[in-house]
CSV table of C-alpha atoms in Angstrom, one decimal:
chain,number,residue,atom,x,y,z
A,1,MET,CA,0.0,0.0,0.0
A,2,ALA,CA,1.1,3.6,-0.6
A,3,ARG,CA,1.7,6.0,2.2
A,4,ALA,CA,1.8,9.6,1.1
A,5,THR,CA,1.6,13.2,2.1
A,6,PRO,CA,-0.6,15.2,-0.4
A,7,ALA,CA,1.5,17.4,-2.7
A,8,ALA,CA,2.2,20.8,-1.1
A,9,ASP,CA,0.5,22.7,-3.9
A,10,LEU,CA,-2.1,22.1,-6.5
A,11,PRO,CA,-0.9,23.1,-10.0
A,12,TRP,CA,-2.0,26.6,-10.9
A,13,GLY,CA,-1.2,29.2,-13.6
A,14,GLY,CA,-0.7,27.1,-16.7
A,15,PRO,CA,-0.4,28.7,-20.2
A,16,LEU,CA,-3.0,31.4,-19.9
A,17,LEU,CA,-5.8,31.5,-22.4
A,18,SER,CA,-6.8,35.1,-23.1
A,19,ARG,CA,-9.6,36.0,-20.7
A,20,THR,CA,-10.7,32.5,-19.9
A,21,ASP,CA,-12.5,32.3,-16.6
A,22,ALA,CA,-14.4,29.5,-14.8
A,23,VAL,CA,-17.4,29.0,-12.6
A,24,ILE,CA,-17.8,26.1,-10.3
A,25,LEU,CA,-21.5,25.6,-9.3
A,26,ALA,CA,-21.2,24.2,-5.7
A,27,GLY,CA,-24.4,25.4,-4.1
A,28,GLY,CA,-26.6,22.2,-4.2
A,29,LEU,CA,-27.9,20.3,-1.2
A,30,GLY,CA,-26.4,17.0,-2.4
A,31,ARG,CA,-29.4,14.8,-1.4
A,32,ARG,CA,-28.2,11.9,-3.6
A,33,MET,CA,-25.0,11.8,-1.6
A,34,HIS,CA,-26.7,11.3,1.8
A,35,PRO,CA,-25.7,10.5,4.4
A,36,LEU,CA,-22.3,11.9,3.6
A,37,THR,CA,-23.6,15.4,2.8
A,38,GLN,CA,-25.6,15.7,6.0
A,39,ASP,CA,-22.7,17.5,7.5
A,40,CYS,CA,-20.5,18.3,4.5
A,41,PRO,CA,-21.1,20.0,1.1
A,42,LYS,CA,-20.7,17.5,-1.7
A,43,PRO,CA,-17.9,19.5,-3.4
A,44,LEU,CA,-15.8,19.2,-0.3
A,45,LEU,CA,-15.9,15.4,-0.1
A,46,PRO,CA,-12.5,13.8,-0.8
A,47,VAL,CA,-11.5,11.8,-3.8
A,48,GLY,CA,-8.2,10.5,-2.6
A,49,PRO,CA,-6.2,13.3,-0.7
A,50,TRP,CA,-8.1,16.1,-2.6
A,51,SER,CA,-11.6,17.4,-2.5
A,52,LEU,CA,-13.8,17.4,-5.6
A,53,VAL,CA,-13.3,21.1,-5.9
A,54,GLU,CA,-9.5,20.8,-5.7
A,55,HIS,CA,-9.5,18.2,-8.6
A,56,GLN,CA,-11.5,20.7,-10.6
A,57,ILE,CA,-9.1,23.5,-9.8
A,58,ALA,CA,-6.3,21.3,-11.0
A,59,ALA,CA,-8.2,20.7,-14.3
A,60,LEU,CA,-8.9,24.4,-14.8
A,61,ALA,CA,-5.2,25.2,-14.2
A,62,ARG,CA,-4.3,22.7,-16.9
A,63,ALA,CA,-6.6,24.6,-19.2
A,64,GLY,CA,-5.0,27.9,-18.4
A,65,VAL,CA,-7.9,29.5,-16.6
A,66,GLY,CA,-7.2,33.0,-15.1
A,67,ARG,CA,-10.1,33.5,-12.6
A,68,VAL,CA,-12.5,31.2,-10.8
A,69,VAL,CA,-15.9,32.0,-9.3
A,70,LEU,CA,-17.1,29.4,-6.7
A,71,SER,CA,-20.9,29.6,-6.3
A,72,THR,CA,-21.8,28.2,-2.9
A,73,GLY,CA,-25.1,27.8,-1.0
A,74,TYR,CA,-25.6,24.8,1.3
A,75,ARG,CA,-23.2,25.0,4.3
A,76,HIS,CA,-21.3,27.8,2.5
A,77,ALA,CA,-19.3,28.6,5.6
A,78,ASP,CA,-17.6,25.1,5.3
A,79,PHE,CA,-15.8,26.4,2.2
A,80,ALA,CA,-14.0,29.2,4.0
A,81,GLN,CA,-10.8,27.2,4.9
A,82,LEU,CA,-10.4,25.8,1.4
A,83,VAL,CA,-11.0,29.2,-0.2
A,84,THR,CA,-8.3,30.7,2.1
A,85,THR,CA,-5.9,27.9,1.2
A,86,LEU,CA,-6.5,28.2,-2.5
A,87,ARG,CA,-6.0,31.9,-2.5
A,88,ALA,CA,-2.8,31.5,-0.6
A,89,LYS,CA,-1.6,29.2,-3.4
A,90,GLY,CA,-2.3,31.9,-6.0
A,91,VAL,CA,-5.7,30.9,-7.2
A,92,ASP,CA,-7.7,34.1,-8.3
A,93,LEU,CA,-10.9,32.9,-6.6
A,94,THR,CA,-14.1,34.8,-5.9
A,95,THR,CA,-17.1,33.3,-4.0
A,96,VAL,CA,-20.8,34.1,-4.4
A,97,VAL,CA,-23.4,32.7,-2.0
A,98,GLU,CA,-26.9,31.5,-2.9
A,99,ASP,CA,-29.2,32.4,0.0
A,100,THR,CA,-31.7,30.0,-1.5
A,101,PRO,CA,-30.9,27.3,-4.1
A,102,LEU,CA,-30.8,28.8,-7.5
A,103,GLY,CA,-30.2,25.8,-9.8
A,104,THR,CA,-27.5,25.6,-12.4
A,105,GLY,CA,-28.8,28.6,-14.4
A,106,GLY,CA,-29.4,30.8,-11.4
A,107,GLY,CA,-26.0,30.0,-9.9
A,108,LEU,CA,-24.4,30.8,-13.2
A,109,ARG,CA,-26.3,34.0,-13.5
A,110,GLU,CA,-24.9,35.4,-10.2
A,111,SER,CA,-21.4,34.1,-11.0
A,112,LEU,CA,-21.3,35.8,-14.4
A,113,ARG,CA,-22.2,39.0,-12.8
A,114,ALA,CA,-19.1,38.6,-10.6
A,115,LEU,CA,-16.8,38.2,-13.8
A,116,PRO,CA,-16.5,41.7,-15.3
A,117,GLY,CA,-14.8,41.6,-18.7
A,118,ALA,CA,-15.1,37.9,-19.2
A,119,GLU,CA,-14.9,36.5,-22.7
A,120,ALA,CA,-15.2,32.8,-22.4
A,121,VAL,CA,-16.3,31.0,-19.1
A,122,ILE,CA,-15.9,27.3,-18.4
A,123,VAL,CA,-18.8,26.1,-16.3
A,124,LEU,CA,-18.5,23.0,-14.1
A,125,ASN,CA,-21.0,21.5,-11.7
A,126,GLY,CA,-19.4,20.9,-8.3
A,127,ASP,CA,-19.7,17.1,-8.5
A,128,LEU,CA,-18.3,16.6,-11.9
A,129,LEU,CA,-14.9,15.1,-12.8
A,130,THR,CA,-13.8,15.2,-16.4
A,131,GLY,CA,-10.7,14.4,-18.3
A,132,HIS,CA,-11.6,16.0,-21.6
A,133,ASP,CA,-9.6,18.8,-23.3
A,134,LEU,CA,-11.1,22.0,-21.8
A,135,ALA,CA,-8.8,24.2,-23.8
A,136,THR,CA,-10.1,22.7,-27.1
A,137,GLN,CA,-13.7,23.3,-26.0
A,138,VAL,CA,-12.8,26.9,-25.2
A,139,ASP,CA,-11.2,27.3,-28.7
A,140,LEU,CA,-14.4,25.9,-30.3
A,141,LEU,CA,-16.4,28.8,-28.7
A,142,ARG,CA,-13.8,31.4,-29.6
A,143,SER,CA,-13.8,30.3,-33.3
A,144,ALA,CA,-17.6,30.1,-33.5
A,145,PRO,CA,-19.9,32.8,-34.9
A,146,PRO,CA,-21.0,35.4,-32.3
A,147,SER,CA,-24.5,33.9,-32.4
A,148,VAL,CA,-23.2,30.8,-30.5
A,149,ALA,CA,-23.7,31.4,-26.8
A,150,ALA,CA,-22.3,28.1,-25.5
A,151,THR,CA,-20.4,24.9,-26.3
A,152,VAL,CA,-21.4,21.7,-24.5
A,153,HIS,CA,-19.2,18.7,-24.0
A,154,VAL,CA,-21.0,15.6,-25.4
A,155,ARG,CA,-20.0,12.0,-26.0
A,156,GLU,CA,-21.5,8.7,-26.9
A,157,VAL,CA,-22.1,6.1,-24.2
A,158,ALA,CA,-23.2,2.5,-24.3
A,159,ASP,CA,-26.3,3.2,-22.1
A,160,ALA,CA,-27.7,6.7,-22.3
A,161,ARG,CA,-30.6,6.1,-19.9
A,162,PRO,CA,-28.9,7.7,-16.8
A,163,TYR,CA,-28.1,10.9,-18.7
A,164,GLY,CA,-29.7,13.7,-20.6
A,165,SER,CA,-29.4,13.1,-24.4
A,166,VAL,CA,-28.7,15.6,-27.1
A,167,LEU,CA,-29.5,15.7,-30.8
A,168,THR,CA,-27.1,17.4,-33.2
A,169,ASP,CA,-27.2,18.4,-36.9
A,170,ARG,CA,-24.5,17.7,-39.4
A,171,ASP,CA,-22.6,20.9,-38.6
A,172,GLY,CA,-22.4,20.0,-34.9
A,173,TYR,CA,-25.1,22.4,-33.6
A,174,ILE,CA,-27.3,21.0,-30.9
A,175,THR,CA,-30.9,20.9,-32.0
A,176,ALA,CA,-32.5,19.4,-28.9
A,177,PHE,CA,-31.8,18.5,-25.3
A,178,VAL,CA,-33.8,15.5,-24.0
A,179,GLU,CA,-34.2,14.7,-20.3
A,180,LYS,CA,-33.3,11.3,-18.9
A,181,SER,CA,-35.5,8.6,-20.5
A,182,PRO,CA,-35.9,4.8,-20.5
A,183,THR,CA,-35.8,5.1,-24.3
A,184,PRO,CA,-33.2,7.8,-25.1
A,185,PRO,CA,-33.4,9.1,-28.7
A,186,SER,CA,-29.6,9.2,-29.0
A,187,PRO,CA,-26.5,7.6,-27.5
A,188,THR,CA,-24.9,11.0,-27.4
A,189,VAL,CA,-25.2,12.5,-23.9
A,190,ASN,CA,-24.6,15.8,-22.2
A,191,ALA,CA,-21.4,15.3,-20.3
A,192,GLY,CA,-21.9,18.3,-18.2
A,193,THR,CA,-19.2,20.8,-19.0
A,194,TYR,CA,-20.1,24.1,-20.7
A,195,VAL,CA,-18.1,27.0,-22.1
A,196,VAL,CA,-20.3,30.1,-22.4
A,197,ARG,CA,-20.1,33.7,-23.5
A,198,PRO,CA,-21.3,36.3,-20.9
A,199,ALA,CA,-24.1,37.1,-23.4
A,200,LEU,CA,-25.8,33.9,-22.2
A,201,LEU,CA,-27.0,36.1,-19.3
A,202,ASP,CA,-29.6,37.5,-21.7
A,203,ALA,CA,-31.2,34.0,-22.0
A,204,ILE,CA,-31.4,33.5,-18.2
A,205,PRO,CA,-34.3,35.0,-16.2
A,206,ASP,CA,-33.2,37.8,-13.9
A,207,HIS,CA,-34.4,36.2,-10.7
A,208,GLY,CA,-35.1,32.9,-9.0
A,209,ALA,CA,-34.1,29.3,-9.6
A,210,VAL,CA,-33.3,28.3,-13.1
A,211,SER,CA,-32.0,25.1,-14.7
A,212,LEU,CA,-29.5,25.4,-17.6
A,213,GLU,CA,-30.4,22.0,-18.8
A,214,ARG,CA,-34.2,22.2,-18.6
A,215,ASP,CA,-34.9,25.9,-18.9
A,216,VAL,CA,-32.1,27.7,-20.8
A,217,PHE,CA,-30.3,25.4,-23.3
A,218,PRO,CA,-33.5,23.8,-24.7
A,219,GLY,CA,-34.8,27.2,-25.7
A,220,LEU,CA,-31.5,28.0,-27.5
A,221,ALA,CA,-31.2,24.6,-29.2
A,222,GLY,CA,-32.1,24.6,-32.9
A,223,HIS,CA,-31.4,28.3,-33.3
A,224,GLY,CA,-27.6,28.0,-34.0
A,225,ALA,CA,-26.8,29.1,-30.4
A,226,VAL,CA,-25.3,25.9,-28.9
A,227,LEU,CA,-22.4,23.9,-30.4
A,228,ALA,CA,-21.4,20.3,-29.4
A,229,HIS,CA,-17.8,19.6,-28.4
A,230,ARG,CA,-17.5,15.9,-29.1
A,231,GLU,CA,-14.8,14.1,-27.2
A,232,ASP,CA,-14.9,10.5,-25.8
A,233,ALA,CA,-13.1,11.4,-22.6
A,234,TYR,CA,-13.6,10.3,-19.0
A,235,PHE,CA,-16.4,12.0,-17.1
A,236,LEU,CA,-18.2,11.1,-13.9
A,237,ASP,CA,-21.0,12.7,-12.0
A,238,VAL,CA,-19.9,12.1,-8.4
A,239,GLY,CA,-23.4,12.4,-7.1
A,240,SER,CA,-23.8,9.3,-4.9
A,241,PRO,CA,-21.7,7.3,-2.4
A,242,ALA,CA,-21.2,4.6,-5.1
A,243,ALA,CA,-19.9,7.3,-7.5
A,244,LEU,CA,-17.5,8.5,-4.8
A,245,VAL,CA,-16.2,5.0,-4.5
A,246,ARG,CA,-15.8,4.8,-8.3
A,247,ALA,CA,-14.0,8.1,-8.5
A,248,THR,CA,-11.6,7.1,-5.8
A,249,HIS,CA,-10.9,3.8,-7.5
A,250,ASP,CA,-10.3,5.5,-10.8
A,251,LEU,CA,-7.9,8.1,-9.2
A,252,LEU,CA,-5.6,5.4,-7.8
A,253,LEU,CA,-5.8,2.9,-10.6
A,254,ALA,CA,-6.5,4.8,-13.8
A,255,PRO,CA,-6.4,8.6,-13.2
A,256,TRP,CA,-8.1,10.9,-15.7
A,257,PRO,CA,-6.2,13.7,-17.4
A,258,GLY,CA,-6.2,16.8,-15.1
A,259,ALA,CA,-6.7,14.9,-11.9
A,260,ALA,CA,-4.8,16.4,-8.9
A,261,PRO,CA,-1.4,14.7,-8.5
A,262,THR,CA,-1.8,11.5,-6.4
A,263,PRO,CA,0.2,8.3,-5.9
A,264,ARG,CA,-1.1,5.4,-7.8
A,265,GLY,CA,-1.7,1.9,-6.5
A,266,GLU,CA,-4.2,-0.5,-5.0
A,267,SER,CA,-4.5,1.6,-1.8
A,268,LEU,CA,-3.5,4.9,-0.3
A,269,VAL,CA,-3.0,5.5,3.4
A,270,LEU,CA,-2.9,9.2,4.3
A,271,PRO,CA,-0.8,10.8,7.1
A,272,GLY,CA,-2.2,10.1,10.5
A,273,ALA,CA,-4.0,6.9,9.6
A,274,VAL,CA,-3.0,3.7,11.3
A,275,VAL,CA,-3.3,0.4,9.4
A,276,ALA,CA,-2.3,-2.8,11.3
A,277,PRO,CA,0.0,-5.4,9.7
A,278,GLY,CA,-2.0,-8.1,8.0
A,279,ALA,CA,-4.8,-5.8,7.0
A,280,ARG,CA,-5.6,-6.2,3.2
A,281,LEU,CA,-6.3,-3.1,1.3
A,282,SER,CA,-7.1,-3.3,-2.4
A,283,ALA,CA,-9.0,-2.0,-5.5
A,284,GLY,CA,-8.5,1.7,-4.9
A,285,THR,CA,-9.0,1.9,-1.1
A,286,VAL,CA,-8.2,5.2,0.7
A,287,VAL,CA,-7.7,5.5,4.4
A,288,HIS,CA,-7.9,9.1,5.7
A,289,ALA,CA,-6.2,10.8,8.7
A,290,ASP,CA,-6.9,9.4,12.2
A,291,ALA,CA,-8.7,6.3,10.9
A,292,ARG,CA,-7.8,3.0,12.4
A,293,ILE,CA,-7.7,-0.3,10.5
A,294,ALA,CA,-7.2,-3.4,12.6
A,295,ALA,CA,-5.4,-6.6,11.8
A,296,GLY,CA,-7.2,-9.3,9.8
A,297,THR,CA,-9.5,-6.8,8.0
A,298,ARG,CA,-10.2,-6.7,4.3
A,299,LEU,CA,-11.0,-3.4,2.6
A,300,GLU,CA,-11.8,-3.5,-1.2
A,301,SER,CA,-12.7,-0.2,-3.0
A,302,ALA,CA,-13.3,1.4,0.4
A,303,VAL,CA,-13.3,5.0,1.4
A,304,VAL,CA,-12.5,5.4,5.1
A,305,LEU,CA,-13.0,9.0,6.1
A,306,PRO,CA,-11.2,10.7,9.0
A,307,GLY,CA,-11.5,9.1,12.4
A,308,ALA,CA,-13.4,6.0,11.3
A,309,ARG,CA,-12.5,2.7,12.7
A,310,VAL,CA,-12.6,-0.9,11.3
A,311,ASP,CA,-12.2,-3.6,14.0
A,312,ASP,CA,-10.5,-7.0,13.5
A,313,ARG,CA,-11.7,-9.4,10.9
A,314,ALA,CA,-14.2,-7.0,9.5
A,315,GLU,CA,-14.7,-6.5,5.7
A,316,VAL,CA,-15.6,-3.3,3.9
A,317,VAL,CA,-16.3,-3.6,0.2
A,318,ARG,CA,-17.3,-0.8,-2.3
A,319,SER,CA,-18.4,1.4,0.7
A,320,VAL,CA,-17.9,4.7,2.3
A,321,LEU,CA,-17.4,5.1,6.1
A,322,GLY,CA,-18.2,8.5,7.4
A,323,ARG,CA,-16.2,10.5,9.8
A,324,GLY,CA,-15.9,8.7,13.1
A,325,ALA,CA,-17.9,5.7,11.9
A,326,ARG,CA,-17.1,2.3,13.5
A,327,ILE,CA,-17.3,-1.2,12.0
A,328,GLY,CA,-17.4,-3.9,14.7
A,329,ALA,CA,-15.3,-7.1,14.7
A,330,ALA,CA,-16.1,-9.6,12.0
A,331,ALA,CA,-18.8,-7.3,10.5
A,332,HIS,CA,-19.4,-7.2,6.7
A,333,VAL,CA,-20.3,-3.9,5.0
A,334,VAL,CA,-20.9,-4.1,1.2
A,335,ASP,CA,-22.2,-1.4,-1.2
A,336,SER,CA,-23.1,0.9,1.7
A,337,ALA,CA,-22.5,4.3,3.1
A,338,LEU,CA,-22.3,5.3,6.8
A,339,GLY,CA,-22.8,8.8,8.1
A,340,THR,CA,-20.7,10.6,10.7
A,341,GLY,CA,-20.4,8.5,13.9
A,342,GLN,CA,-22.6,5.7,12.6
A,343,GLN,CA,-21.8,2.2,13.8
A,344,VAL,CA,-22.2,-1.4,12.6
A,345,ALA,CA,-22.3,-4.0,15.3
A,346,PRO,CA,-19.8,-6.8,15.6
A,347,GLY,CA,-20.8,-9.7,13.3
A,348,GLU,CA,-23.5,-7.6,11.5
A,349,ASN,CA,-24.0,-7.9,7.7
A,350,LEU,CA,-24.9,-4.6,6.0
A,351,THR,CA,-25.5,-4.6,2.3
A,352,ASP,CA,-27.0,-1.9,-0.1
A,353,ALA,CA,-27.7,0.4,2.8
A,354,LEU,CA,-27.4,4.1,3.7
A,355,ARG,CA,-27.2,4.8,7.4
A,356,PRO,CA,-27.6,8.5,8.5
A,357,GLU,CA,-25.2,10.1,10.9
A,358,ALA,CA,-25.7,9.1,14.5
């Protein structure tokens, strides 16, 4: 297993693209990620040694972004320490706070107002990881006619049912956005990264909650206002505990381009964690600070958050253990997520379960 201290600094300040800025939409409640988001905003959950937001900052740096606006809402005060740290590392970071949830369109509206002089703005949802070429997507917008308000990263997938689909014409313009459906009209899906001109503000209502995907883009589709950037690259909506497990596995075993620098291997033990000899850690397991893993345990694709404890002979498979959670001796936890302080009794079997914080 690897033991590592996270790199001292995230990369920042790559080859600057003229007036390229970014917005990270991080204001959502994260209900699909319960119980892990009951006491932590989803964008601050860790994928390896870095939060989701830090992975996004690393990808934006790789694309040469100059300024970032972080749009927060739920538990916005929890972002303060990270914001201070990122600014100290040289990130030109501004925050806006949604007093009430504004959706992707409303959050973008307030963020664009905080970016005077912007020319091209990369827009990321706070739970999205992507390995596609952001700079090329920016260039597509820059070279497009002024009537094009946005470019959307799209790609084909084997099963489009979990995603919103898009239809395009022969010139690459998006003609329709279709919500998730058991019978998608196309294998081409919206992969969730947008590059927009500030003029998109004109298409967003001035007040209230708005969805880019349901309210704004469908009205622009078919009018030559939205271009598809096609690229079959890694992307993952880290919206559930299972997706957090998947992202952590991928980071250690097959990291996507632009991921924050992290040691590769079957497992990663972060500073302050204690793993007893004889414990078996595999398949992208990460053990965070102050966690304790006893002898004779087996952890496979497990995410063990700070202060959690796994007692002797227990097994944890494809699961997330919240802060201070405890797994009793000889217990089995599979495809589950435990909230802060939650416990599994010795010998108990827990499968396909979400347990809220204690």
